[in-house]
mmCIF file of C-alpha atoms in Angstrom:
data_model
loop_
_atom_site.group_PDB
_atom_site.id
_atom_site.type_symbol
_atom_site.label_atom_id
_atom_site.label_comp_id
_atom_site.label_asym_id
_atom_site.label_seq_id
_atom_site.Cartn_x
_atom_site.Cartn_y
_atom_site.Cartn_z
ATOM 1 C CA UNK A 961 0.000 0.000 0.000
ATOM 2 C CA UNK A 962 1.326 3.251 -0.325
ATOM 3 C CA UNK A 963 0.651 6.295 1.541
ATOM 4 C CA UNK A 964 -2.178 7.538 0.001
ATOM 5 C CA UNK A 965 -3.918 3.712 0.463
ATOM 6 C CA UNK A 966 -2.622 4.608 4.097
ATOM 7 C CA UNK A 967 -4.803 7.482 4.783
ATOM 8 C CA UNK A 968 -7.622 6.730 2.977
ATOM 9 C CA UNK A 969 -8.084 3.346 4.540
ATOM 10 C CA UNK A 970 -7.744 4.974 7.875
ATOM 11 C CA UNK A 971 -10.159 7.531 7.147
ATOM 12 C CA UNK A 972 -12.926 5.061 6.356
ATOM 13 C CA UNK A 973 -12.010 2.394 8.492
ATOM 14 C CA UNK A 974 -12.038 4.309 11.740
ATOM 15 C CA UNK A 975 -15.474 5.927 10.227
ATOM 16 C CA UNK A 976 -16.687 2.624 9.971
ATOM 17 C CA UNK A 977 -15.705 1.566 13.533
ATOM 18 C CA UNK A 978 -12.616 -0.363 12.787
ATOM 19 C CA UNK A 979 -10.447 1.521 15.180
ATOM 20 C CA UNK A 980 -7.891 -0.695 16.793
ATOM 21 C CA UNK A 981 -7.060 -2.136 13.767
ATOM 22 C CA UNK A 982 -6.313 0.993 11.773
ATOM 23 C CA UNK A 983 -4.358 2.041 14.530
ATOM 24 C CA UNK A 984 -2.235 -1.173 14.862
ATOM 25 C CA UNK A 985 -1.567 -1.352 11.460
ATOM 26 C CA UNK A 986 -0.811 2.530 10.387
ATOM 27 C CA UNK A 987 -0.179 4.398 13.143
ATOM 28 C CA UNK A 988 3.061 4.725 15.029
ATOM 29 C CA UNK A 989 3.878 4.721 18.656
ATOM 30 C CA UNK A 990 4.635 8.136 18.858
ATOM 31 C CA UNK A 991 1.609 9.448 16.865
ATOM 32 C CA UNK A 992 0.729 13.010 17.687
ATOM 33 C CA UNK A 993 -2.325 15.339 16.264
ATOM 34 C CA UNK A 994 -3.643 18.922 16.176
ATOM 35 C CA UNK A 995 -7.316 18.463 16.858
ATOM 36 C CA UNK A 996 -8.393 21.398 18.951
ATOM 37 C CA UNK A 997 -11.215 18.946 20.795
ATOM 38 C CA UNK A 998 -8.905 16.509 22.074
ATOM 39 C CA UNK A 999 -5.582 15.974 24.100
ATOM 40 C CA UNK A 1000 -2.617 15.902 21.310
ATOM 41 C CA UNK A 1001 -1.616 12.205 22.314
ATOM 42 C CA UNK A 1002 -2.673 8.558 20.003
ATOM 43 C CA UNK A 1003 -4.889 7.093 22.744
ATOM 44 C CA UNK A 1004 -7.210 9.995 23.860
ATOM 45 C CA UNK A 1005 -7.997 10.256 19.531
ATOM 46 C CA UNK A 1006 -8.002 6.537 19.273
ATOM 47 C CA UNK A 1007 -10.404 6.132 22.266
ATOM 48 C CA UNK A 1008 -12.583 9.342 20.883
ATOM 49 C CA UNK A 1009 -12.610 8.090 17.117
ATOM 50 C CA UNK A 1010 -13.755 4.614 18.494
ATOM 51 C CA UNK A 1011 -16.618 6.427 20.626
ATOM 52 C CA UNK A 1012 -17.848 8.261 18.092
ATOM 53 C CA UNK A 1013 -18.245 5.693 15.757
ATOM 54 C CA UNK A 1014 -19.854 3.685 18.454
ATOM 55 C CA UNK A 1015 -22.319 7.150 18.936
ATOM 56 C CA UNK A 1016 -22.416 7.304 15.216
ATOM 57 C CA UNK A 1017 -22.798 4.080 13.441
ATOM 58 C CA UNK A 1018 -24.410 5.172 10.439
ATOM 59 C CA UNK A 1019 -21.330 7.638 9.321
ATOM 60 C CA UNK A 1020 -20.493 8.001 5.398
ATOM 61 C CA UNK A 1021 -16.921 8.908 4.581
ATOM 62 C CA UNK A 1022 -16.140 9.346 1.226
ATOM 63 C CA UNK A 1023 -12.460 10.335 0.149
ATOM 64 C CA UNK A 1024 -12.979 13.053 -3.143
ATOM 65 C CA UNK A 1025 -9.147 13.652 -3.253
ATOM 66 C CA UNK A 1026 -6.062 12.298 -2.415
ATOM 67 C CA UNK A 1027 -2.494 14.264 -2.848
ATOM 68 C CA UNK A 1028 0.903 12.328 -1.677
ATOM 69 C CA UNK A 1029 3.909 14.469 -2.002
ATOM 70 C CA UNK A 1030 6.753 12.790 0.135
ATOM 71 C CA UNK A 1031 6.149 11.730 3.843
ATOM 72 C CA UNK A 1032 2.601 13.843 3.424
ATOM 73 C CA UNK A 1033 -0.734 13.338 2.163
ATOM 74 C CA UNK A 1034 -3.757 15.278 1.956
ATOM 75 C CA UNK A 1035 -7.226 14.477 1.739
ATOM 76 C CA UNK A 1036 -10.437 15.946 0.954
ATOM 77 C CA UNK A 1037 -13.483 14.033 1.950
ATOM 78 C CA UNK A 1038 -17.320 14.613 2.324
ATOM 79 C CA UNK A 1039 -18.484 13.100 5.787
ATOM 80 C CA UNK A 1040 -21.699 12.717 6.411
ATOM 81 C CA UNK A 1041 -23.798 11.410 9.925
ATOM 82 C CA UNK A 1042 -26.367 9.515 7.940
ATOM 83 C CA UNK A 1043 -27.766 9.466 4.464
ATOM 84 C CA UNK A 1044 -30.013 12.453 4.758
ATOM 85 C CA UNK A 1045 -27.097 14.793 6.463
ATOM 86 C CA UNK A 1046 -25.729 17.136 3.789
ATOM 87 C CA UNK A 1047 -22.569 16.855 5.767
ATOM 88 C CA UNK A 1048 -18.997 18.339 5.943
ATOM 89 C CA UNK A 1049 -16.144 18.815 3.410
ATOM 90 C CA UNK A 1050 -13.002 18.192 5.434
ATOM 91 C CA UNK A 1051 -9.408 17.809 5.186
ATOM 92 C CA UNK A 1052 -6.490 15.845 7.054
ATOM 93 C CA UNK A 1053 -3.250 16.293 6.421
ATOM 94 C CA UNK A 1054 -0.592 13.222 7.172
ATOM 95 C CA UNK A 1055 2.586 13.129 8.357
ATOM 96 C CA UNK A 1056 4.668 9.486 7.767
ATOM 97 C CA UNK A 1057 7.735 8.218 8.900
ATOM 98 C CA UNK A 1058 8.425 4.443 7.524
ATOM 99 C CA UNK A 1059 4.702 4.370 6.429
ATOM 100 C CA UNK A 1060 3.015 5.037 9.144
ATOM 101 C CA UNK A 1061 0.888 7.974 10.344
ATOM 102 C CA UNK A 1062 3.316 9.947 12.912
ATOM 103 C CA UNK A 1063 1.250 13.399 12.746
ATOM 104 C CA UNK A 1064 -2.209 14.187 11.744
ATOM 105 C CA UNK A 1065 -4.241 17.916 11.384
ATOM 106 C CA UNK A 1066 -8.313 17.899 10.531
ATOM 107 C CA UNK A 1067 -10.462 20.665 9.822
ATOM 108 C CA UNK A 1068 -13.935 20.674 8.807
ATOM 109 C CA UNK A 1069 -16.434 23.205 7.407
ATOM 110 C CA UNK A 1070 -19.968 22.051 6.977
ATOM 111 C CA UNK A 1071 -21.777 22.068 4.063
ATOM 112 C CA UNK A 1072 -24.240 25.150 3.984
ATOM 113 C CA UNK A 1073 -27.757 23.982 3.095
ATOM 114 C CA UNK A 1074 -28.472 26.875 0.560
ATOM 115 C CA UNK A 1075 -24.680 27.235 -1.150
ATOM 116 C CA UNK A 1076 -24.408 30.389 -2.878
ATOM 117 C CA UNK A 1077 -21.304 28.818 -4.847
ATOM 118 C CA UNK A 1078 -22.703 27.173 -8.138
ATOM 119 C CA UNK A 1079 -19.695 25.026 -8.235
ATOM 120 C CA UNK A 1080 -20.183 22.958 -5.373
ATOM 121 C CA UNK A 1081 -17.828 21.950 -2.358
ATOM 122 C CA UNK A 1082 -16.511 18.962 -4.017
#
C-alpha cells in the first residue's frame, strides 16, 4: 500500500468503527495530532474516534481527493452522519515516517444547506 492507500483506509475504516485495527496497522507509537477537541496524544484520539463511531454508526466517509507528495498526504473528503445529512467537506493532512501515520491535522467546514457557490464543495 502506499501512503495515500494509508490514509484513505484509515479515514474510512475508523469511520466505519474499525479503530484498533487501523491504529495497529498505520499508526506509530509516537503518533501526535492537532485536533483542537482533544488531548494531542494517540490514545485519547483513538479512544474518541472509536466512541464516536460507536455514537455514530451510520457515518459516510467518502475520500474526493487524495495528494501524496513525500512523507505527506492530503485528503479531501465529504463526511456525512447519515444518508439524509448534507454533511462536511473536510481535510487531514498526514505526516509518515516508515509508512506510518506519525502526525495528523483535521479541519472541517460544513456544508451550507443553501450554497451560494454554483460550483459545489466537491
Amino acid at each position: 500500500m502506499n501512503k495515500k492507500d494509508i490514509a484513505e483506509d484509515f479515514l474510512v475504516s475508523t469511520a466505519k468503527g474499525d479503530v484498533r485495527r487501523v491504529y495497529e496497522s498505520y499508526v506509530a507509537d509516537d503518533f501526535f495530532h492537532h485536533n483542537p477537541w482533544f488531548k494531542g496524544d494517540r490514545e485519547t484520539l483513538m479512544l474518541a474516534m472509536e466512541d464516536a463511531a460507536k455514537e455514530q454508526p451510520d457515518v459516510i466517509f467518502e475520500v474526493k481527493l487524495a495528494l501524496e507528495d513525500g512523507d505527506y498526504v492530503s485528503t479531501h473528503s465529504h463526511f456525512r452522519l447519515n444518508e439524509d445529512h448534507i454533511g462536511m467537506a473536510s481535510t487531514h493532512i498526514f505526516r509518515f515516517r516508515d509508512d506510518k501515520i506519525v502526525e495528523m491535522w483535521d479541519y472541517g467546514q460544513e456544508i451550507p444547506e443553501n450554497m451560494v457557490n454554483e460550483n459545489g464543495m466537491f
